[in-house]
Amino acid sequence: MLTLNQTDVIPASFILKGIPGLEDMHIWISFPFCSMYVVAMVGNCGLLYLIHYEDSLHRSMYYFLAMLSLTDIVMCTSTIPKALCIFWFHLQEISFNECLVQMFFIHTFTGMESGVLMLMALDRYVAICYPLRYSSILTNPVIAKAGLATFLRAVFLIIPLIFITSHLPYCRGNIIHHTYCDQLSVAKLSCGNIKVNIVYGLMAAFLIGGFDILCITISYTMILRAVVSLSSADARQKAFSTCTAHISAIVFSYSPAFFCFFFNRFGSHTIPPSCHIIVANLYLLLPPTMNPIVYGVKTKQIRDCVLQIFSGSKDTKSLST
């Protein structure tokens, strides 16, 4: 029987081909990708700056928003610079270990994104249903522990998936028709049994996404009941308005995620691969781009801080302080 060493079945590198079928349009596709990435970096770094320096934003809602911004920065930076190198310079090669690292960051921080959105839903639930106990329930230590637990949950669920993928035998070439190292796209190059990858990937997705969506649904059901019971129309409108930015963030995050999930499982023969790859990139790029814009427009405190900075008001802290 022929035996293979591990070095014979693990490629030194992979080739990321970008968006299949649209190779001639890579240079044009790169411009909206680059523009959105710049907006995402400027917007999220700006939010982190505001939340750090503005005393009026030192509240649980904005601490969770800072977690979301930091997660968004890591999430899009783990993929978009490499995609732009593919589009602009045809730098398609990525080493096996770099591919695994990119895979880890992508899946860990998409899980973190979902977890932070869930924490923000719980924050809105406490703020609306228990307003008098809001500051005593969501203290700084509680917020820090919740954020750490969300991060560790993603890490401990994704590490086994990366470990399993790293020990697969690869003998079906090294070309990945994608802009980044998606776990399933890499596993499909294996000549071994990838059923464990598929089952564990589904389990991790349900443990993270399923649990978070359930918590978000329950939170907003309780919020809706509390708001409807308010006697004043103005009070109801004010309560709903505090949730609009968060609901928008949920839509921007979960809509492309659901598309990618169902494509990988059911739609690979009916939807063009190029459409899937573009949406998969938007899944990692659209939330980081839109979240700071939505929160900047919909949240009065953030909007006021930005206006004060641009108007040169002395009420806000300057960089020199």
mmCIF file of C-alpha atoms in Angstrom:
data_model
loop_
_atom_site.group_PDB
_atom_site.id
_atom_site.type_symbol
_atom_site.label_atom_id
_atom_site.label_comp_id
_atom_site.label_asym_id
_atom_site.label_seq_id
_atom_site.Cartn_x
_atom_site.Cartn_y
_atom_site.Cartn_z
ATOM 1 C CA MET A 1 0.000 0.000 0.000
ATOM 2 C CA LEU A 2 1.288 3.439 -0.895
ATOM 3 C CA THR A 3 1.789 5.683 2.147
ATOM 4 C CA LEU A 4 2.102 9.458 2.048
ATOM 5 C CA ASN A 5 4.000 11.674 4.414
ATOM 6 C CA GLN A 6 2.169 14.707 5.802
ATOM 7 C CA THR A 7 4.402 16.970 3.706
ATOM 8 C CA ASP A 8 3.165 15.172 0.582
ATOM 9 C CA VAL A 9 -0.478 15.996 1.257
ATOM 10 C CA ILE A 10 -0.202 19.511 2.690
ATOM 11 C CA PRO A 11 0.586 22.164 0.040
ATOM 12 C CA ALA A 12 3.162 24.823 0.752
ATOM 13 C CA SER A 13 0.724 27.479 -0.454
ATOM 14 C CA PHE A 14 -2.661 28.104 -2.017
ATOM 15 C CA ILE A 15 -3.605 30.285 -4.979
ATOM 16 C CA LEU A 16 -6.531 32.645 -4.390
ATOM 17 C CA LYS A 17 -8.117 33.258 -7.790
ATOM 18 C CA GLY A 18 -10.389 36.106 -6.708
ATOM 19 C CA ILE A 19 -13.908 36.252 -8.150
ATOM 20 C CA PRO A 20 -14.398 33.423 -10.683
ATOM 21 C CA GLY A 21 -15.750 34.514 -14.033
ATOM 22 C CA LEU A 22 -15.045 38.183 -13.365
ATOM 23 C CA GLU A 23 -11.238 38.171 -13.540
ATOM 24 C CA ASP A 24 -11.246 40.832 -16.268
ATOM 25 C CA MET A 25 -13.269 43.131 -14.027
ATOM 26 C CA HIS A 26 -11.127 42.781 -10.922
ATOM 27 C CA ILE A 27 -9.647 46.257 -11.285
ATOM 28 C CA TRP A 28 -13.134 47.818 -11.449
ATOM 29 C CA ILE A 29 -14.497 45.711 -8.600
ATOM 30 C CA SER A 30 -11.559 46.819 -6.461
ATOM 31 C CA PHE A 31 -12.655 50.477 -6.375
ATOM 32 C CA PRO A 32 -15.901 49.990 -4.396
ATOM 33 C CA PHE A 33 -14.114 47.451 -2.190
ATOM 34 C CA CYS A 34 -11.319 49.916 -1.469
ATOM 35 C CA SER A 35 -13.733 52.810 -0.907
ATOM 36 C CA MET A 36 -15.829 50.798 1.532
ATOM 37 C CA TYR A 37 -12.714 49.637 3.377
ATOM 38 C CA VAL A 38 -11.463 53.205 3.785
ATOM 39 C CA VAL A 39 -14.891 54.322 5.042
ATOM 40 C CA ALA A 40 -14.957 51.369 7.454
ATOM 41 C CA MET A 41 -11.506 52.125 8.869
ATOM 42 C CA VAL A 42 -12.093 55.880 9.212
ATOM 43 C CA GLY A 43 -15.592 55.433 10.639
ATOM 44 C CA ASN A 44 -14.737 52.748 13.182
ATOM 45 C CA CYS A 45 -11.484 54.388 14.285
ATOM 46 C CA GLY A 46 -13.431 57.633 14.651
ATOM 47 C CA LEU A 47 -16.025 55.907 16.841
ATOM 48 C CA LEU A 48 -13.301 54.401 19.022
ATOM 49 C CA TYR A 49 -11.719 57.843 19.391
ATOM 50 C CA LEU A 50 -15.025 59.479 20.356
ATOM 51 C CA ILE A 51 -15.954 56.785 22.868
ATOM 52 C CA HIS A 52 -12.507 56.912 24.445
ATOM 53 C CA TYR A 53 -12.246 60.687 24.804
ATOM 54 C CA GLU A 54 -15.850 61.785 25.380
ATOM 55 C CA ASP A 55 -17.031 61.412 28.982
ATOM 56 C CA SER A 56 -20.668 61.573 27.857
ATOM 57 C CA LEU A 57 -20.142 58.330 25.896
ATOM 58 C CA HIS A 58 -18.743 56.373 28.840
ATOM 59 C CA ARG A 59 -21.853 54.209 29.139
ATOM 60 C CA SER A 60 -22.550 50.529 28.521
ATOM 61 C CA MET A 61 -24.260 51.142 25.168
ATOM 62 C CA TYR A 62 -21.164 52.862 23.791
ATOM 63 C CA TYR A 63 -18.750 50.368 25.337
ATOM 64 C CA PHE A 64 -20.562 47.632 23.420
ATOM 65 C CA LEU A 65 -20.417 49.843 20.320
ATOM 66 C CA ALA A 66 -16.640 50.158 20.838
ATOM 67 C CA MET A 67 -16.416 46.337 20.935
ATOM 68 C CA LEU A 68 -18.392 46.204 17.691
ATOM 69 C CA SER A 69 -16.104 48.775 16.036
ATOM 70 C CA LEU A 70 -12.950 46.935 17.106
ATOM 71 C CA THR A 71 -14.414 43.657 15.853
ATOM 72 C CA ASP A 72 -15.344 45.270 12.530
ATOM 73 C CA ILE A 73 -11.815 46.647 12.064
ATOM 74 C CA VAL A 74 -10.227 43.222 12.566
ATOM 75 C CA MET A 75 -12.897 41.443 10.517
ATOM 76 C CA CYS A 76 -12.520 43.496 7.334
ATOM 77 C CA THR A 77 -8.738 43.942 7.691
ATOM 78 C CA SER A 78 -8.277 40.170 7.750
ATOM 79 C CA THR A 79 -9.583 39.914 4.169
ATOM 80 C CA ILE A 80 -9.829 43.160 2.183
ATOM 81 C CA PRO A 81 -6.102 44.095 1.951
ATOM 82 C CA LYS A 82 -5.337 40.638 0.535
ATOM 83 C CA ALA A 83 -8.292 40.900 -1.865
ATOM 84 C CA LEU A 84 -7.013 44.265 -3.104
ATOM 85 C CA CYS A 85 -3.555 42.747 -3.643
ATOM 86 C CA ILE A 86 -5.215 40.085 -5.793
ATOM 87 C CA PHE A 87 -7.205 42.658 -7.781
ATOM 88 C CA TRP A 88 -4.393 45.181 -8.267
ATOM 89 C CA PHE A 89 -1.108 43.252 -8.273
ATOM 90 C CA HIS A 90 -2.179 39.641 -8.966
ATOM 91 C CA LEU A 91 -0.538 38.565 -5.690
ATOM 92 C CA GLN A 92 -2.630 35.434 -5.445
ATOM 93 C CA GLU A 93 -0.339 33.161 -3.449
ATOM 94 C CA ILE A 94 -0.895 32.625 0.261
ATOM 95 C CA SER A 95 1.071 30.143 2.351
ATOM 96 C CA PHE A 96 -0.683 27.261 4.068
ATOM 97 C CA ASN A 97 -0.066 28.678 7.559
ATOM 98 C CA GLU A 98 -1.107 32.197 6.519
ATOM 99 C CA CYS A 99 -4.298 30.706 5.102
ATOM 100 C CA LEU A 100 -5.061 29.026 8.427
ATOM 101 C CA VAL A 101 -4.384 32.256 10.334
ATOM 102 C CA GLN A 102 -6.658 34.219 8.021
ATOM 103 C CA MET A 103 -9.322 31.539 8.399
ATOM 104 C CA PHE A 104 -9.061 31.760 12.197
ATOM 105 C CA PHE A 105 -9.441 35.550 12.247
ATOM 106 C CA ILE A 106 -12.361 35.529 9.798
ATOM 107 C CA HIS A 107 -14.425 32.932 11.618
ATOM 108 C CA THR A 108 -13.505 34.081 15.131
ATOM 109 C CA PHE A 109 -14.411 37.703 14.553
ATOM 110 C CA THR A 110 -17.575 36.987 12.577
ATOM 111 C CA GLY A 111 -18.601 34.960 15.622
ATOM 112 C CA MET A 112 -17.543 37.870 17.822
ATOM 113 C CA GLU A 113 -19.628 40.249 15.686
ATOM 114 C CA SER A 114 -22.711 38.117 16.225
ATOM 115 C CA GLY A 115 -22.031 37.912 19.955
ATOM 116 C CA VAL A 116 -21.603 41.667 20.351
ATOM 117 C CA LEU A 117 -24.881 42.293 18.494
ATOM 118 C CA MET A 118 -26.523 39.926 20.967
ATOM 119 C CA LEU A 119 -24.994 41.811 23.919
ATOM 120 C CA MET A 120 -26.227 45.095 22.453
ATOM 121 C CA ALA A 121 -29.753 43.644 22.235
ATOM 122 C CA LEU A 122 -29.555 42.681 25.917
ATOM 123 C CA ASP A 123 -28.312 46.191 26.680
ATOM 124 C CA ARG A 124 -31.375 47.704 24.960
ATOM 125 C CA TYR A 125 -33.621 45.252 26.833
ATOM 126 C CA VAL A 126 -32.234 46.316 30.224
ATOM 127 C CA ALA A 127 -32.300 50.018 29.281
ATOM 128 C CA ILE A 128 -35.981 49.938 28.236
ATOM 129 C CA CYS A 129 -37.429 47.351 30.603
ATOM 130 C CA TYR A 130 -35.375 48.210 33.713
ATOM 131 C CA PRO A 131 -34.336 51.852 33.251
ATOM 132 C CA LEU A 132 -33.915 52.578 36.980
ATOM 133 C CA ARG A 133 -31.553 49.616 37.438
ATOM 134 C CA TYR A 134 -29.715 50.060 34.120
ATOM 135 C CA SER A 135 -26.468 51.470 35.509
ATOM 136 C CA SER A 136 -26.409 49.070 38.462
ATOM 137 C CA ILE A 137 -26.957 45.971 36.293
ATOM 138 C CA LEU A 138 -24.558 46.806 33.446
ATOM 139 C CA THR A 139 -21.522 47.881 35.402
ATOM 140 C CA ASN A 140 -18.069 48.138 33.828
ATOM 141 C CA PRO A 141 -16.906 44.745 35.247
ATOM 142 C CA VAL A 142 -20.066 43.073 33.890
ATOM 143 C CA ILE A 143 -19.508 44.633 30.455
ATOM 144 C CA ALA A 144 -15.840 43.536 30.409
ATOM 145 C CA LYS A 145 -16.724 39.969 31.442
ATOM 146 C CA ALA A 146 -19.499 39.770 28.848
ATOM 147 C CA GLY A 147 -17.157 40.957 26.091
ATOM 148 C CA LEU A 148 -14.408 38.533 27.165
ATOM 149 C CA ALA A 149 -16.869 35.623 27.341
ATOM 150 C CA THR A 150 -18.124 36.420 23.834
ATOM 151 C CA PHE A 151 -14.564 36.493 22.470
ATOM 152 C CA LEU A 152 -13.524 33.267 24.224
ATOM 153 C CA ARG A 153 -16.663 31.503 23.010
ATOM 154 C CA ALA A 154 -15.720 32.272 19.410
ATOM 155 C CA VAL A 155 -12.067 31.316 19.935
ATOM 156 C CA PHE A 156 -12.774 27.968 21.601
ATOM 157 C CA LEU A 157 -15.367 27.004 18.988
ATOM 158 C CA ILE A 158 -13.226 27.967 15.987
ATOM 159 C CA ILE A 159 -9.841 26.540 17.081
ATOM 160 C CA PRO A 160 -10.996 22.885 16.677
ATOM 161 C CA LEU A 161 -12.302 23.700 13.191
ATOM 162 C CA ILE A 162 -8.932 25.160 12.193
ATOM 163 C CA PHE A 163 -7.141 22.164 13.736
ATOM 164 C CA ILE A 164 -9.303 19.696 11.793
ATOM 165 C CA THR A 165 -8.772 21.610 8.541
ATOM 166 C CA SER A 166 -4.999 21.781 9.068
ATOM 167 C CA HIS A 167 -4.738 17.979 9.310
ATOM 168 C CA LEU A 168 -6.683 17.149 6.158
ATOM 169 C CA PRO A 169 -4.800 15.591 3.216
ATOM 170 C CA TYR A 170 -4.818 17.942 0.213
ATOM 171 C CA CYS A 171 -4.399 16.323 -3.193
ATOM 172 C CA ARG A 172 -6.967 18.136 -5.364
ATOM 173 C CA GLY A 173 -4.740 21.038 -6.265
ATOM 174 C CA ASN A 174 -4.110 24.274 -4.454
ATOM 175 C CA ILE A 175 -6.381 26.700 -6.316
ATOM 176 C CA ILE A 176 -9.101 28.381 -4.247
ATOM 177 C CA HIS A 177 -11.770 30.200 -6.238
ATOM 178 C CA HIS A 178 -12.222 32.885 -3.637
ATOM 179 C CA THR A 179 -10.660 36.128 -2.404
ATOM 180 C CA TYR A 180 -9.874 34.686 1.035
ATOM 181 C CA CYS A 181 -9.416 31.359 2.809
ATOM 182 C CA ASP A 182 -12.946 30.324 3.615
ATOM 183 C CA GLN A 183 -12.963 27.125 5.660
ATOM 184 C CA LEU A 184 -15.312 25.192 3.394
ATOM 185 C CA SER A 185 -13.537 26.327 0.206
ATOM 186 C CA VAL A 186 -10.219 25.081 1.601
ATOM 187 C CA ALA A 187 -11.675 21.794 2.879
ATOM 188 C CA LYS A 188 -13.122 20.998 -0.570
ATOM 189 C CA LEU A 189 -9.543 20.723 -1.889
ATOM 190 C CA SER A 190 -8.974 17.773 0.410
ATOM 191 C CA CYS A 191 -9.061 14.197 -0.828
ATOM 192 C CA GLY A 192 -9.976 13.048 2.667
ATOM 193 C CA ASN A 193 -13.313 12.830 4.423
ATOM 194 C CA ILE A 194 -14.541 16.353 5.188
ATOM 195 C CA LYS A 195 -17.804 15.262 6.810
ATOM 196 C CA VAL A 196 -16.403 16.175 10.227
ATOM 197 C CA ASN A 197 -15.613 19.684 8.943
ATOM 198 C CA ILE A 198 -19.131 20.122 7.625
ATOM 199 C CA VAL A 199 -20.860 18.777 10.742
ATOM 200 C CA TYR A 200 -18.646 20.702 13.167
ATOM 201 C CA GLY A 201 -18.954 23.870 11.076
ATOM 202 C CA LEU A 202 -22.758 23.591 11.220
ATOM 203 C CA MET A 203 -22.629 22.936 14.953
ATOM 204 C CA ALA A 204 -20.402 25.972 15.561
ATOM 205 C CA ALA A 205 -22.667 28.139 13.389
ATOM 206 C CA PHE A 206 -25.759 27.093 15.354
ATOM 207 C CA LEU A 207 -24.047 27.449 18.735
ATOM 208 C CA ILE A 208 -22.943 30.975 17.879
ATOM 209 C CA GLY A 209 -25.432 32.363 15.369
ATOM 210 C CA GLY A 210 -28.439 30.324 16.483
ATOM 211 C CA PHE A 211 -27.977 31.182 20.156
ATOM 212 C CA ASP A 212 -27.384 34.871 19.414
ATOM 213 C CA ILE A 213 -30.420 35.163 17.121
ATOM 214 C CA LEU A 214 -32.561 33.472 19.780
ATOM 215 C CA CYS A 215 -31.365 35.927 22.446
ATOM 216 C CA ILE A 216 -31.903 38.899 20.107
ATOM 217 C CA THR A 217 -35.415 37.686 19.256
ATOM 218 C CA ILE A 218 -36.354 37.204 22.916
ATOM 219 C CA SER A 219 -34.881 40.599 23.850
ATOM 220 C CA TYR A 220 -36.829 42.464 21.190
ATOM 221 C CA THR A 221 -40.016 40.559 21.992
ATOM 222 C CA MET A 222 -39.734 41.755 25.595
ATOM 223 C CA ILE A 223 -38.837 45.267 24.411
ATOM 224 C CA LEU A 224 -41.866 45.360 22.117
ATOM 225 C CA ARG A 225 -44.157 44.278 24.935
ATOM 226 C CA ALA A 226 -42.727 46.947 27.249
ATOM 227 C CA VAL A 227 -42.950 49.712 24.645
ATOM 228 C CA VAL A 228 -46.510 48.871 23.599
ATOM 229 C CA SER A 229 -47.600 49.076 27.238
ATOM 230 C CA LEU A 230 -46.383 52.688 27.518
ATOM 231 C CA SER A 231 -49.248 55.166 27.680
ATOM 232 C CA SER A 232 -47.462 58.074 25.994
ATOM 233 C CA ALA A 233 -46.931 58.080 22.224
ATOM 234 C CA ASP A 234 -43.822 60.215 22.654
ATOM 235 C CA ALA A 235 -42.390 57.705 25.135
ATOM 236 C CA ARG A 236 -43.055 54.858 22.707
ATOM 237 C CA GLN A 237 -41.400 56.718 19.857
ATOM 238 C CA LYS A 238 -38.363 57.589 21.995
ATOM 239 C CA ALA A 239 -37.992 53.980 23.144
ATOM 240 C CA PHE A 240 -38.216 52.658 19.568
ATOM 241 C CA SER A 241 -35.736 55.279 18.316
ATOM 242 C CA THR A 242 -33.042 53.992 20.685
ATOM 243 C CA CYS A 243 -33.237 50.611 18.928
ATOM 244 C CA THR A 244 -33.238 51.655 15.252
ATOM 245 C CA ALA A 245 -29.449 51.813 14.880
ATOM 246 C CA HIS A 246 -29.025 48.390 16.465
ATOM 247 C CA ILE A 247 -31.756 46.846 14.305
ATOM 248 C CA SER A 248 -30.033 48.291 11.212
ATOM 249 C CA ALA A 249 -26.733 46.750 12.333
ATOM 250 C CA ILE A 250 -28.452 43.369 12.732
ATOM 251 C CA VAL A 251 -29.893 43.574 9.205
ATOM 252 C CA PHE A 252 -26.537 44.541 7.663
ATOM 253 C CA SER A 253 -24.756 41.715 9.478
ATOM 254 C CA TYR A 254 -27.167 38.788 9.256
ATOM 255 C CA SER A 255 -28.617 39.308 5.741
ATOM 256 C CA PRO A 256 -25.403 38.445 3.814
ATOM 257 C CA ALA A 257 -24.575 35.817 6.453
ATOM 258 C CA PHE A 258 -27.837 33.955 5.760
ATOM 259 C CA PHE A 259 -27.206 34.166 2.009
ATOM 260 C CA CYS A 260 -23.710 32.659 2.337
ATOM 261 C CA PHE A 261 -24.938 29.960 4.710
ATOM 262 C CA PHE A 262 -27.766 28.787 2.435
ATOM 263 C CA PHE A 263 -25.613 29.060 -0.700
ATOM 264 C CA ASN A 264 -22.937 26.774 0.740
ATOM 265 C CA ARG A 265 -25.528 24.177 1.722
ATOM 266 C CA PHE A 266 -28.263 24.370 -0.912
ATOM 267 C CA GLY A 267 -27.613 26.871 -3.707
ATOM 268 C CA SER A 268 -24.201 26.003 -5.147
ATOM 269 C CA HIS A 269 -25.766 24.645 -8.358
ATOM 270 C CA THR A 270 -28.310 27.425 -8.948
ATOM 271 C CA ILE A 271 -26.470 30.654 -8.017
ATOM 272 C CA PRO A 272 -23.359 31.774 -9.963
ATOM 273 C CA PRO A 273 -20.149 31.399 -7.915
ATOM 274 C CA SER A 274 -19.239 35.023 -8.657
ATOM 275 C CA CYS A 275 -22.434 36.170 -6.915
ATOM 276 C CA HIS A 276 -21.587 34.065 -3.885
ATOM 277 C CA ILE A 277 -18.016 35.409 -3.668
ATOM 278 C CA ILE A 278 -19.176 39.035 -3.905
ATOM 279 C CA VAL A 279 -21.788 38.546 -1.180
ATOM 280 C CA ALA A 280 -19.241 36.673 0.966
ATOM 281 C CA ASN A 281 -16.966 39.709 0.763
ATOM 282 C CA LEU A 282 -19.860 42.055 1.508
ATOM 283 C CA TYR A 283 -20.612 39.901 4.561
ATOM 284 C CA LEU A 284 -17.212 40.943 5.940
ATOM 285 C CA LEU A 285 -17.203 44.490 4.537
ATOM 286 C CA LEU A 286 -20.764 45.834 4.634
ATOM 287 C CA PRO A 287 -21.300 45.795 8.440
ATOM 288 C CA PRO A 288 -17.958 47.557 9.194
ATOM 289 C CA THR A 289 -18.801 50.173 6.562
ATOM 290 C CA MET A 290 -22.399 50.830 7.542
ATOM 291 C CA ASN A 291 -22.305 50.484 11.341
ATOM 292 C CA PRO A 292 -20.421 53.741 12.035
ATOM 293 C CA ILE A 293 -22.580 55.585 9.503
ATOM 294 C CA VAL A 294 -25.828 54.274 10.985
ATOM 295 C CA TYR A 295 -24.797 54.937 14.581
ATOM 296 C CA GLY A 296 -23.437 58.351 13.639
ATOM 297 C CA VAL A 297 -26.727 59.347 12.010
ATOM 298 C CA LYS A 298 -29.191 57.647 14.362
ATOM 299 C CA THR A 299 -27.506 58.256 17.734
ATOM 300 C CA LYS A 300 -27.940 61.835 18.956
ATOM 301 C CA GLN A 301 -25.034 61.768 21.439
ATOM 302 C CA ILE A 302 -22.548 60.623 18.787
ATOM 303 C CA ARG A 303 -23.938 63.054 16.242
ATOM 304 C CA ASP A 304 -23.638 65.946 18.711
ATOM 305 C CA CYS A 305 -20.039 65.009 19.580
ATOM 306 C CA VAL A 306 -19.068 64.903 15.909
ATOM 307 C CA LEU A 307 -20.720 68.277 15.245
ATOM 308 C CA GLN A 308 -18.965 69.811 18.250
ATOM 309 C CA ILE A 309 -15.590 68.554 17.052
ATOM 310 C CA PHE A 310 -16.067 69.906 13.531
ATOM 311 C CA SER A 311 -17.393 73.204 14.836
ATOM 312 C CA GLY A 312 -14.382 73.569 17.132
ATOM 313 C CA SER A 313 -16.460 73.616 20.314
ATOM 314 C CA LYS A 314 -14.537 73.786 23.549
ATOM 315 C CA ASP A 315 -16.974 71.441 25.242
ATOM 316 C CA THR A 316 -15.249 68.395 23.824
ATOM 317 C CA LYS A 317 -11.799 67.212 24.676
ATOM 318 C CA SER A 318 -9.128 67.871 22.163
ATOM 319 C CA LEU A 319 -6.236 65.649 21.260
ATOM 320 C CA SER A 320 -3.936 67.742 23.361
ATOM 321 C CA THR A 321 -5.778 66.727 26.515
#
